[in-house]
Coordinates of C-alpha atoms in Angstrom, one line a residue:
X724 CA 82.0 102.2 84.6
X725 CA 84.4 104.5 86.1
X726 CA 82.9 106.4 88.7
X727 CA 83.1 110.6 87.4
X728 CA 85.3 111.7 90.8
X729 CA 87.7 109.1 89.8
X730 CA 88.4 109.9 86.5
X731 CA 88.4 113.4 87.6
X732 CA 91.4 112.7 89.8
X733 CA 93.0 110.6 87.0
X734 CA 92.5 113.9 84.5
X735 CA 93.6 116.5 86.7
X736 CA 96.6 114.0 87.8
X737 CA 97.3 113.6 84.8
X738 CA 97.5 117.2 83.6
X739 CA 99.4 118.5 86.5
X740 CA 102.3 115.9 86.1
X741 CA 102.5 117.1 82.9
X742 CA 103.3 120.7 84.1
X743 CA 105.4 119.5 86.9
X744 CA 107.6 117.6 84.5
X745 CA 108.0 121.1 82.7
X746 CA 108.7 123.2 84.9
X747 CA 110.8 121.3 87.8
X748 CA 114.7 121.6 88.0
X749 CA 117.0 119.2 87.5
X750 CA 116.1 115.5 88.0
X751 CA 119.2 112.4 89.2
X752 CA 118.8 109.7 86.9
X753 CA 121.3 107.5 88.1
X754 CA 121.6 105.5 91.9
X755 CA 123.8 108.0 94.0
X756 CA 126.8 105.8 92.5
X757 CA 129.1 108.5 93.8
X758 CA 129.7 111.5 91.3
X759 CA 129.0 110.3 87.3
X760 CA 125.6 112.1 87.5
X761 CA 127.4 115.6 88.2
X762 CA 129.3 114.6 85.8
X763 CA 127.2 113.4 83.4
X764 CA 124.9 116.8 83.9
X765 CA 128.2 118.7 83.1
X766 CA 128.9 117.2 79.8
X767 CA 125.5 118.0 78.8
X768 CA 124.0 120.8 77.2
X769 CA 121.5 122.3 78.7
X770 CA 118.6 120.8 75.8
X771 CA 119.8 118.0 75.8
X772 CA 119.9 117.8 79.7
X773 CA 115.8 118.9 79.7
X774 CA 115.5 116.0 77.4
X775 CA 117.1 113.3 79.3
X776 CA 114.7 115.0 82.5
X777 CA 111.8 114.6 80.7
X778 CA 112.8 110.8 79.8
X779 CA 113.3 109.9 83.2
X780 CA 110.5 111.4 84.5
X781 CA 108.1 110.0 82.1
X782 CA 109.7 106.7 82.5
X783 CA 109.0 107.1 86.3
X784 CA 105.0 107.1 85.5
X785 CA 105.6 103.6 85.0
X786 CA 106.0 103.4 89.2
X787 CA 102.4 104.9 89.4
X788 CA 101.1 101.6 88.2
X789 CA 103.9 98.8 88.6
X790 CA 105.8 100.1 91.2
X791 CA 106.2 96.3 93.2
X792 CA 106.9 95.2 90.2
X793 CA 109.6 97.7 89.0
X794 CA 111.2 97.8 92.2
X795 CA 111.2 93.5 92.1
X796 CA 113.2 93.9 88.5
X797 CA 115.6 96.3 89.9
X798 CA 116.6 94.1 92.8
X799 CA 116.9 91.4 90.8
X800 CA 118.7 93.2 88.7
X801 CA 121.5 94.5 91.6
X802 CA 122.7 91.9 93.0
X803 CA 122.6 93.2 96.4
X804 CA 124.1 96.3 95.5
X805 CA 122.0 99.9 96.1
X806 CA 120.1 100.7 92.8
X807 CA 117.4 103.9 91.8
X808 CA 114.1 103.7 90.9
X809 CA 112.7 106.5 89.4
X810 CA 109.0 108.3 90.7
X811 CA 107.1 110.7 89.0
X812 CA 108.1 112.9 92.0
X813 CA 111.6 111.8 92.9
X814 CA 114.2 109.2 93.2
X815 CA 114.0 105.9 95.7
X816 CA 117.5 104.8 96.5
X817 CA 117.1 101.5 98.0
X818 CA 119.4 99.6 100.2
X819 CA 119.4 95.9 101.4
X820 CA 122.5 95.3 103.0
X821 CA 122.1 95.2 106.7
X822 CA 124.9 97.6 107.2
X823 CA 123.0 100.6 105.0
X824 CA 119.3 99.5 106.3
X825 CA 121.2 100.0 110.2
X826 CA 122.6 103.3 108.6
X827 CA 119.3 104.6 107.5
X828 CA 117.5 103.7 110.7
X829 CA 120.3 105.1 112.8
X830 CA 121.0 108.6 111.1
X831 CA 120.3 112.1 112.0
X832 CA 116.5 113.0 111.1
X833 CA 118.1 116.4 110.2
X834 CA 119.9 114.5 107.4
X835 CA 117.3 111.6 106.8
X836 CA 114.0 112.4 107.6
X837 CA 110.6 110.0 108.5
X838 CA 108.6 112.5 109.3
X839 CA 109.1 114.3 105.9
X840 CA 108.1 111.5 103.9
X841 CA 104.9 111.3 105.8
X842 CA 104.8 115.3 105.6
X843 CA 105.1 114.9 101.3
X844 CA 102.8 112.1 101.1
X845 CA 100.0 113.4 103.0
X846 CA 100.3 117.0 102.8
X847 CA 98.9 117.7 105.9
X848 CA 98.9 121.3 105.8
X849 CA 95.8 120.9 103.1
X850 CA 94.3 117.4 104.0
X851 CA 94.3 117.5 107.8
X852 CA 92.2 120.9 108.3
X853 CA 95.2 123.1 108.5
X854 CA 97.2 120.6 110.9
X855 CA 100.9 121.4 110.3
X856 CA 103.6 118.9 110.4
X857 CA 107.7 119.8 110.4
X858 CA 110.2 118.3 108.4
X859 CA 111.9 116.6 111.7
X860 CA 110.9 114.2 113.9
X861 CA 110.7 115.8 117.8
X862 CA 109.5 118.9 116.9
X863 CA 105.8 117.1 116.4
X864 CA 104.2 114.3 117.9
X865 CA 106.6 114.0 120.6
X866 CA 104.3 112.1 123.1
X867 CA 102.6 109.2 120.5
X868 CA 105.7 107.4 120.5
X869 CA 105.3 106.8 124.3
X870 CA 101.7 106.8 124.6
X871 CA 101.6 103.6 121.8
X872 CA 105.0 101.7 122.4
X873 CA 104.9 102.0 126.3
X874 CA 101.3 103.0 127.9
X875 CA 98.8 101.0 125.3
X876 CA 101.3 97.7 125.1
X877 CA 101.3 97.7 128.8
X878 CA 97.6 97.8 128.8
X879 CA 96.5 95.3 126.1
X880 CA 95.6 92.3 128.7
X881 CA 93.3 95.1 129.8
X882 CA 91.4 95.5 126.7
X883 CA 92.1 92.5 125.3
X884 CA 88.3 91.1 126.5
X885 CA 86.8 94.5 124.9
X886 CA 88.7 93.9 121.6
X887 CA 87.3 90.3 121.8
X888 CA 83.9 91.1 122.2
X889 CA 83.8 94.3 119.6
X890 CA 85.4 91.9 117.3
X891 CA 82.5 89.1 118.1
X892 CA 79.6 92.2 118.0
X893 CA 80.9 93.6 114.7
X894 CA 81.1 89.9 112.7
X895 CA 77.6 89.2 113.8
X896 CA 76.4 92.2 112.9
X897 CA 78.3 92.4 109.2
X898 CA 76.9 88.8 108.7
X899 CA 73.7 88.9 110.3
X900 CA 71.5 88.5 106.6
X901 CA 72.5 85.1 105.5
X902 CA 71.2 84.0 102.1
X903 CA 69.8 81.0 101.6
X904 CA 72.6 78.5 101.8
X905 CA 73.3 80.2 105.3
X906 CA 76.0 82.1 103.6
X907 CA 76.2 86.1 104.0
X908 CA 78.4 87.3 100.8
X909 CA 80.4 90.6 101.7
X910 CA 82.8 93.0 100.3
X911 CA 86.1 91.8 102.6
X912 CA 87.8 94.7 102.8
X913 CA 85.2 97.0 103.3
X914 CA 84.3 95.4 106.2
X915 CA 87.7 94.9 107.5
X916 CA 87.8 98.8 107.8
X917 CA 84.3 99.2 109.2
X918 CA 85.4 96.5 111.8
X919 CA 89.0 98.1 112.7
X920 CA 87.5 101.5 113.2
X921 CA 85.2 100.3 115.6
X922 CA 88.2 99.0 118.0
X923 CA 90.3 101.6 117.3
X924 CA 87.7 104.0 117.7
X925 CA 87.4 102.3 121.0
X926 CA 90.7 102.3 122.2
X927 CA 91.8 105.4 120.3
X928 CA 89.1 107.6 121.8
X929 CA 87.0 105.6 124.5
X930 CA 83.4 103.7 124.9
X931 CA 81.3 107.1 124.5
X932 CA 82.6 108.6 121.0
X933 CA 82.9 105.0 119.4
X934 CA 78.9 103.9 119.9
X935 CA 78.3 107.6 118.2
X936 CA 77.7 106.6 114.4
X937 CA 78.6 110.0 113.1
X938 CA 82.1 109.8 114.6
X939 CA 83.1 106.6 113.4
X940 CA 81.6 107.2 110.3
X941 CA 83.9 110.4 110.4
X942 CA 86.6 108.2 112.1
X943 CA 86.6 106.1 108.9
X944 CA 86.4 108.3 105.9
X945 CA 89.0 110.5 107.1
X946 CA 92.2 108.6 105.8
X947 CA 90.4 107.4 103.0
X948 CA 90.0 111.3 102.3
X949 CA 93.3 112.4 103.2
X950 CA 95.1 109.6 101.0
X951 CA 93.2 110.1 97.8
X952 CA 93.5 114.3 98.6
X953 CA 97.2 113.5 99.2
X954 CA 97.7 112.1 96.1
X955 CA 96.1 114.7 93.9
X956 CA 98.1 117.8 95.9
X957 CA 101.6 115.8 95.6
X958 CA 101.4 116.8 91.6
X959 CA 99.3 119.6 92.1
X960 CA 100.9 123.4 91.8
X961 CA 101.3 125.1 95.5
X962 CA 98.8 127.9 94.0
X963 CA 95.7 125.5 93.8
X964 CA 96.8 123.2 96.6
X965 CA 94.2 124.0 99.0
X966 CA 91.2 124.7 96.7
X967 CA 91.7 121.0 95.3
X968 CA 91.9 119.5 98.5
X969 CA 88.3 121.2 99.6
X970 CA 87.0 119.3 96.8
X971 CA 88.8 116.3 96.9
X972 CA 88.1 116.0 101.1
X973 CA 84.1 117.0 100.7
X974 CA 85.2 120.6 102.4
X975 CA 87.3 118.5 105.1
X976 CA 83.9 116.7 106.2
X977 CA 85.1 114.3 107.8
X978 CA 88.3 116.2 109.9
X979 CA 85.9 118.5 110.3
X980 CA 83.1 116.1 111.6
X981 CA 86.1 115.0 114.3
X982 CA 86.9 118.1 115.6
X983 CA 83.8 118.8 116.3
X984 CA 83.3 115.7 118.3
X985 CA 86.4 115.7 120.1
X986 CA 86.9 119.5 121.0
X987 CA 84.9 119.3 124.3
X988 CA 86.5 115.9 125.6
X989 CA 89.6 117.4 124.3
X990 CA 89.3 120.8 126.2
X991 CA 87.7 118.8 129.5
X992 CA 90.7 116.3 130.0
X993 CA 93.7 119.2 129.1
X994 CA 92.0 121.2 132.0
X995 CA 92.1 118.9 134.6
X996 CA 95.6 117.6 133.6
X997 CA 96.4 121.9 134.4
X998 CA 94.7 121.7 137.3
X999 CA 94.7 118.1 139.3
X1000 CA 92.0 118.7 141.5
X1001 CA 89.5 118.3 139.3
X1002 CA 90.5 115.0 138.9
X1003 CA 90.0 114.1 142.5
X1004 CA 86.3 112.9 142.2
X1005 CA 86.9 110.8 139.5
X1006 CA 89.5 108.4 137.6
X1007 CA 91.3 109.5 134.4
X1008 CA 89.7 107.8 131.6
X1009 CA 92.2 104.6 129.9
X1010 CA 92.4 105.7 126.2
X1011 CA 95.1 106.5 124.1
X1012 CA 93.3 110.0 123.5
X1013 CA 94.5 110.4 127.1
X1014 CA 98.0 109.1 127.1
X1015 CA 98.7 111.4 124.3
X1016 CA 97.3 114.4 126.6
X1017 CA 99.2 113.4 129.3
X1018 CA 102.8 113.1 127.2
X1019 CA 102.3 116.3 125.6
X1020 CA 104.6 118.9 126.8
X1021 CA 104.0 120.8 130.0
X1022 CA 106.9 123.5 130.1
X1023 CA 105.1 125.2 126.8
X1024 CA 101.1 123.3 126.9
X1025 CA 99.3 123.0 123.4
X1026 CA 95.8 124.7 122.5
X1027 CA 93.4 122.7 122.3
X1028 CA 93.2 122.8 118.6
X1029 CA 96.9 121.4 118.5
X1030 CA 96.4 118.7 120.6
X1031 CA 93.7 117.6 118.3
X1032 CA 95.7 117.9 115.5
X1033 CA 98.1 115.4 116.9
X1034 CA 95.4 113.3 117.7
X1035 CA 94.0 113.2 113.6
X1036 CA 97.9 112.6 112.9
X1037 CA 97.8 109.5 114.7
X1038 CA 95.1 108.4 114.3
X1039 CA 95.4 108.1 110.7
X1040 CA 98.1 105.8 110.9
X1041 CA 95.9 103.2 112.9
X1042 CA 93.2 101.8 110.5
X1043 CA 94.1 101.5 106.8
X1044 CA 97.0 98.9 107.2
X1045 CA 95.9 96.5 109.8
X1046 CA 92.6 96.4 107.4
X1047 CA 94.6 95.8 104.5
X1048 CA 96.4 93.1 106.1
X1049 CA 93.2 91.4 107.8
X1050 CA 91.5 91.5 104.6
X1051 CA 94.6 89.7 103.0
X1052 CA 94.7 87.5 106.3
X1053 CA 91.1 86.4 106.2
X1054 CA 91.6 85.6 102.1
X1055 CA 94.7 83.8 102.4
X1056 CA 92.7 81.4 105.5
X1057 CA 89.9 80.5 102.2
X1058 CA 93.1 79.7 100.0
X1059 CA 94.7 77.8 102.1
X1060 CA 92.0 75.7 103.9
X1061 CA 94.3 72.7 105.0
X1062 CA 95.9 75.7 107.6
X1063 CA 92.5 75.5 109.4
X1064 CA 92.5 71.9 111.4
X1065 CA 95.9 72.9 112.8
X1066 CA 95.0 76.5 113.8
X1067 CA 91.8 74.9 115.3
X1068 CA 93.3 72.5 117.2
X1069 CA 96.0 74.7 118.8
X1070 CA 93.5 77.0 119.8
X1071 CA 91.5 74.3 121.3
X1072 CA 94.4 72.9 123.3
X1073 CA 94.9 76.7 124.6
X1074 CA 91.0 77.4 125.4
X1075 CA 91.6 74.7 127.2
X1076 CA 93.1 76.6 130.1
X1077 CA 91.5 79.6 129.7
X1078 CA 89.0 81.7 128.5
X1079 CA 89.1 82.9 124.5
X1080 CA 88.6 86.3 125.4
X1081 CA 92.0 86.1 127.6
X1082 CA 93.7 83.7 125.6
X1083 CA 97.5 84.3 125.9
X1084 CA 98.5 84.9 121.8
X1085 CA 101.7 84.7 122.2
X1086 CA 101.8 81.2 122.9
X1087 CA 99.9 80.5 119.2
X1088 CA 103.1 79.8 117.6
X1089 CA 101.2 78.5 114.5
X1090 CA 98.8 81.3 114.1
X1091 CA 101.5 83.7 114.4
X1092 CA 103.9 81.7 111.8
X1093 CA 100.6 82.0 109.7
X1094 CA 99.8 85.7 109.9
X1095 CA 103.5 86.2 109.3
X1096 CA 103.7 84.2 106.1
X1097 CA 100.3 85.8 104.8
X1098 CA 102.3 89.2 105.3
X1099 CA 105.0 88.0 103.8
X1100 CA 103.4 86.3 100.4
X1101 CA 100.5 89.6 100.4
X1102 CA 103.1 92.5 101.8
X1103 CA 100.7 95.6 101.1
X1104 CA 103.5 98.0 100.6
X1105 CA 106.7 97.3 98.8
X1106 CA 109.3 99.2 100.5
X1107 CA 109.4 100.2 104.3
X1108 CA 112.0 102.3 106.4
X1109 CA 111.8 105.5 104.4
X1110 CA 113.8 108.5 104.7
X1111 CA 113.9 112.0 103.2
X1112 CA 116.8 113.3 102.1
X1113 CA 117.1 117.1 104.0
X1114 CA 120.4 117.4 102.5
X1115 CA 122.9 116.1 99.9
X1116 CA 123.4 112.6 101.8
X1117 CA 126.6 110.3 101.1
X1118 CA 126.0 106.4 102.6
X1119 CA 129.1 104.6 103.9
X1120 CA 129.2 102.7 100.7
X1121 CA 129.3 105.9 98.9
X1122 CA 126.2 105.5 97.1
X1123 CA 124.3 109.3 97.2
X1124 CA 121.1 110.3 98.1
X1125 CA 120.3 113.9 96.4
X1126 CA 118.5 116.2 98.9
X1127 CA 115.0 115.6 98.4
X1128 CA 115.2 111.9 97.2
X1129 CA 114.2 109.1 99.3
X1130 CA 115.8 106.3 100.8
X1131 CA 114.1 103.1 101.6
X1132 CA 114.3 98.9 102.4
X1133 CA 112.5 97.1 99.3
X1134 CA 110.8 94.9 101.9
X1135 CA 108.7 93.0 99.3
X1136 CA 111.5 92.0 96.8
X1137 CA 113.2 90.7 100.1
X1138 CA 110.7 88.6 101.6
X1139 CA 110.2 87.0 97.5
X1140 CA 114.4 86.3 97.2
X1141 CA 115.1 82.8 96.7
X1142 CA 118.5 83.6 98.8
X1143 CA 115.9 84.6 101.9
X1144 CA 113.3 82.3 101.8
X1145 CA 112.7 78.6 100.5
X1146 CA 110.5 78.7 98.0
X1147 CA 109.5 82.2 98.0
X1148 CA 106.3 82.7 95.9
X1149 CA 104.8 79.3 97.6
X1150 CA 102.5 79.8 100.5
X1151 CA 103.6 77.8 103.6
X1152 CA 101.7 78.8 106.2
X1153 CA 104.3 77.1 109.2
X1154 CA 107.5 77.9 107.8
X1155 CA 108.2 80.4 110.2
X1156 CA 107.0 77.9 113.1
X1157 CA 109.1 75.1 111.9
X1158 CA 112.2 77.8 111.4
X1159 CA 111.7 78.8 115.5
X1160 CA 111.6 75.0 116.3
X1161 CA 115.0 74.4 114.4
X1162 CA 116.6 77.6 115.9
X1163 CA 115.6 77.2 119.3
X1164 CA 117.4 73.2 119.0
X1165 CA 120.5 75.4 118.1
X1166 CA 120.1 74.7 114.7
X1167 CA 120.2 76.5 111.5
X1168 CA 117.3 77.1 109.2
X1169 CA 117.5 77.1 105.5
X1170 CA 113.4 78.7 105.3
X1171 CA 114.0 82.0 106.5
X1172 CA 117.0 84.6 106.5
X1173 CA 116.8 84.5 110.6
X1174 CA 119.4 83.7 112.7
X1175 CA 117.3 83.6 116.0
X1176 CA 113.8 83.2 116.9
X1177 CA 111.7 85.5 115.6
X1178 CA 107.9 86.8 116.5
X1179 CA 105.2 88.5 113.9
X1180 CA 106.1 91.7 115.8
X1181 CA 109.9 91.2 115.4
X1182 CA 111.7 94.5 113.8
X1183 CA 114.9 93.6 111.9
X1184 CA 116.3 93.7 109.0
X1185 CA 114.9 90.4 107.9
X1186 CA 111.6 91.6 109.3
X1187 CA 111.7 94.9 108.0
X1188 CA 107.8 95.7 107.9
X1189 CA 107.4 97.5 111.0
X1190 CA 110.6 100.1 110.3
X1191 CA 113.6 99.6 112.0
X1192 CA 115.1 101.4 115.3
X1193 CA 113.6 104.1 117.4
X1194 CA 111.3 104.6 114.4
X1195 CA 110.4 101.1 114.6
X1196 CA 105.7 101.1 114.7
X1197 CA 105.3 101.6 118.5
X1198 CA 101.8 100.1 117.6
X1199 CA 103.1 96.7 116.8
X1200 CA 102.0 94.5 119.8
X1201 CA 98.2 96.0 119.6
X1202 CA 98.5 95.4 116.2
X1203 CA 99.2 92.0 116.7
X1204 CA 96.7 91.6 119.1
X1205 CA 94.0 92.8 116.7
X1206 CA 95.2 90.6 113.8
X1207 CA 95.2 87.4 116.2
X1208 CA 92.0 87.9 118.1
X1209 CA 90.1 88.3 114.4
X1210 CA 91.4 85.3 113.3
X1211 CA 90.0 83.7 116.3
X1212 CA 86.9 84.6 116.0
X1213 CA 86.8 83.7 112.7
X1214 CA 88.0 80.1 113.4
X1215 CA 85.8 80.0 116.4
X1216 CA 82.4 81.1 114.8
X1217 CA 82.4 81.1 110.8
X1218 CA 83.5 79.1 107.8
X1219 CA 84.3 81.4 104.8
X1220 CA 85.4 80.7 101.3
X1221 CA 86.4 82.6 98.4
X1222 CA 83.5 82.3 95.7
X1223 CA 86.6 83.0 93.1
X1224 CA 90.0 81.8 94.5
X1225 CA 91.5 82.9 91.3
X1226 CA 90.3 86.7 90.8
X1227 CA 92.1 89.6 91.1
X1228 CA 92.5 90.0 95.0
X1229 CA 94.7 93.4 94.8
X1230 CA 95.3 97.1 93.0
X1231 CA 98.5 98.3 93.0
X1232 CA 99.2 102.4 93.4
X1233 CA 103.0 103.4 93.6
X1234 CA 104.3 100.9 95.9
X1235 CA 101.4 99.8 97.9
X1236 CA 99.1 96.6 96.9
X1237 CA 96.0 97.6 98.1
X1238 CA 92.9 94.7 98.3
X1239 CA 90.3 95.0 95.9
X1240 CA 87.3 96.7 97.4
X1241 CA 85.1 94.2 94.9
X1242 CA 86.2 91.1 96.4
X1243 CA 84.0 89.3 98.2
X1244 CA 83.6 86.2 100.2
X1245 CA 81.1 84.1 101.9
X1246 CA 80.2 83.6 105.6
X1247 CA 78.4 80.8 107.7
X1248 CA 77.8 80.7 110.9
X1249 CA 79.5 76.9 112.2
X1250 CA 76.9 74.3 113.5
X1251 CA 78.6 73.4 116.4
X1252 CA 81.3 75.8 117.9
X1253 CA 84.5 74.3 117.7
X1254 CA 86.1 76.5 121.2
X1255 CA 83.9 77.5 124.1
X1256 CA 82.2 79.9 124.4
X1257 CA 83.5 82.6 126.6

């Protein structure tokens, strides 16, 4: 049975798209294919106009529910060319040509916009306790990119031992209740986020505020909260916007909960960064909460209570894909058990000269060939690189984008195209290993689109999952890091299996394939380790 809150949300949904679809203006139904939609629109009465709005609209519910799917039939369908699919909120214009993805990642953010898709699909102004967000990129946020891409990359051999043994601590404690078989059954992807949160909470925030329960209890719900808030306002009137999303966030609990926590250690650290002296009698701490204090501006400082809002705003971005994509990683390792000797055996021969917890990851070509491939086959969100239209927006090719309208990189459909990939809906965990090997001989490689070695944290246009450009995730190489040193515990200390390889292991919701909260799978602590211990 449906639990009441969700069929609630589906109701009111429901209701408001209904009275969106009424009483919004004009709507493109065709791909930007230079000017027959204007023209179309002035052949038209206006009835007859409303009528083909409402058709498209109500054809674009369809995304809701199928969206991978729709957008899969409409590459198909292109033939490389840029084609629309239509949203119950607006057009996707989608490109795959690596001229148009370079375009898109290269433009003006006052023309195409990041920052404004993540502005409309998380309405922050309601679902982040009043935390505003502008349309451009630069005008907010200014010092994450630097704080993730430069400061925490250049520490991760630093935490890398931390992340090890938080990892270690949080399995045994998850699967500390085994049945009688010696196997604990758990919901995977619940515990993936439990188990994320606690190292990012870690190296988000520091040691102190990630043993407090409340916070990371906090810590986790909030994007949980803000997503399914987010999705109610986007379709909700402007008028009721903020009285739906006290009820849909609990009376912003958990942003609430976080503020609370963090305003002291907030207001502590931006004092002593005014006036360095205070800093003389002891070291600054080493958490990203830090770096993003110290790359705000100086010239014009933020309050306190803006500097925590940036600090919510990225923190949300940090748990709820790498737990999807552990979740799909540890599921895709019990589908695919003849991966394991291999992956074991390479870790062995690395242990070997070193410890686990320092273990160099970047010389695991098969475990990162695997993880790649799992993202590839799993791929939690269909499309990547998006961009809001600010204005009317003409591509090179002369396909349109109407102001408003997004434009994105069908990653999904790419990464399943037969003229990509060999055998594209088969899982082959070292195709990507074998493809390196053949490229590095100076040879070419038929498996993947690539015509260089390439790394799980490569951002191209073959490899489009991170973004592409300046925007490219400045998060990747921790990222990685996490991903890998999970795996490795899992290898080193547990045997797991799927107790239903063939049940439903995702949900889809626009264009993301979320896992299945109900999924579960069985742990058992190995008899014999097979790496040392470290």
């Amino acid at each position: 049975m449906l639990p009441s809150t969700l069929i609630l949300g589906v109701a009111i949904c429901g209701l408001f798209i209904c009275i969106k679809f009424l009483v919004e203006g004009t709507l493109t139904t065709t791909v930007g294919l230079r000017s027959e939609t204007s023209k179309k629109q002035d052949s038209m009465t206006h009835f007859a106009y409303q009528i083909h709005y409402l058709k498209n609209r109500f054809k674009g519910l369809s995304y809701l529910f199928h969206g991978p799917e729709v957008i899969e039939k409409a590459y198909a369908q292109a033939n490389g060319r840029p084609f629309l699919v239509a949203t119950p909120s607006n057009n996707h214009v989608l490109v795959t040509t690596n001229e148009l993805m370079r375009e898109i990642a290269d433009a003006s953010p006052a023309s195409l916009s990041l920052h404004a898709v993540a502005k409309e699909l998380l309405q922050p102004k309601h679902t982040m306790h009043g935390f505003e967000w502008q349309n451009q990129r630069g005008l907010e946020g200014t010092g994450f990119v630097r704080a993730l891409r430069s400061l925490l990359t250049s520490h991760l051999a630093y935490f890398q031992p931390s992340i090890d043994s938080i990892i270690r601590t949080c399995l045994r404690e998850e699967l500390s209740t085994p049945g009688g078989n010696g196997f604990t059954q758990v919901h995977i992807f619940p515990m993936m986020k439990r188990i994320v949160t606690r190292v990012n909470c870690f190296i988000f925030f520091g040691e102190e505020l990630s043993q407090k329960a409340e916070f990371t209890a906090a810590a986790l719900e909030f994007p949980q909260s803000v997503i399914f808030a987010a999705e109610i306002l986007r379709i909700t009137p402007s008028f009721l916007r903020s009285i739906v999303a006290s009820l849909a966030t609990g009376k912003h609990r958990a942003a609430k909960t976080l503020f609370r926590h963090l305003e002291p250690i907030v207001k502590e650290r931006m004092a002593k960064r005014a006036n360095p002296d205070l800093n003389r009698n002891s070291p600054l701490p080493v958490d990203c909460t830090q770096w993003l204090i110290d790359t705000s501006p100086r010239k014009n400082p933020w309050s306190p209570a803006r500097m925590i809002g940036e600090i919510i705003a990225v923190w949300f971005s940090t748990v709820h894909q790498l737990s999807m994509t552990a979740t799909y990683l540890i599921e895709d390792l019990c589908l695919h058990e003849e991966y394991l000797a291999p992956l074991k055996e390479e870790l062995r021969q690395h242990v070997a000269t070193s410890s686990k917890a320092s273990i160099d990851i970047e010389r695991l070509p098969l475990l990162d060939s695997f993880i790649k491939e799992s993202i590839r086959c799993t791929n939690a969100d269909a499309v990547s690189c998006r961009r809001k239209a600010l204005v009317d927006y003409v591509l090179d090719d002369g396909t349109r984008v109407a102001r408003g309208d997004w434009v994105c990189i069908p990653q999904r459909a790419m990464m399943h195209d037969p003229n990509r990939f060999s055998r594209p809906h088969e899982f082959d965990g070292f195709r990507f290993a074998r493809a390196n090997a053949s490229l590095r001989a100076g040879n070419h490689s038929a498996e993947v689109p690539d015509n260089s070695p390439a790394s799980l944290t490569t951002a191209n246009h073959d490899w489009p999952i991170w973004g592409l450009g300046i925007a490219a995730c400045p998060g990747r190489f921790y990222a990685s890091l996490v991903l890998k040193l999970i795996v490795v515990q899992v290898l080193d200390e547990w045997e797991c299996k799927l107790p239903d390889k063939d049940g439903p292991r995702s949900m889809v919701w626009r264009s993301s394939v979320v896992p299945r909260n109900d999924t579960r799978v069985l742990f058992r602590r190995q008899s014999e380790r097979h790496l040392e211990a470290s």
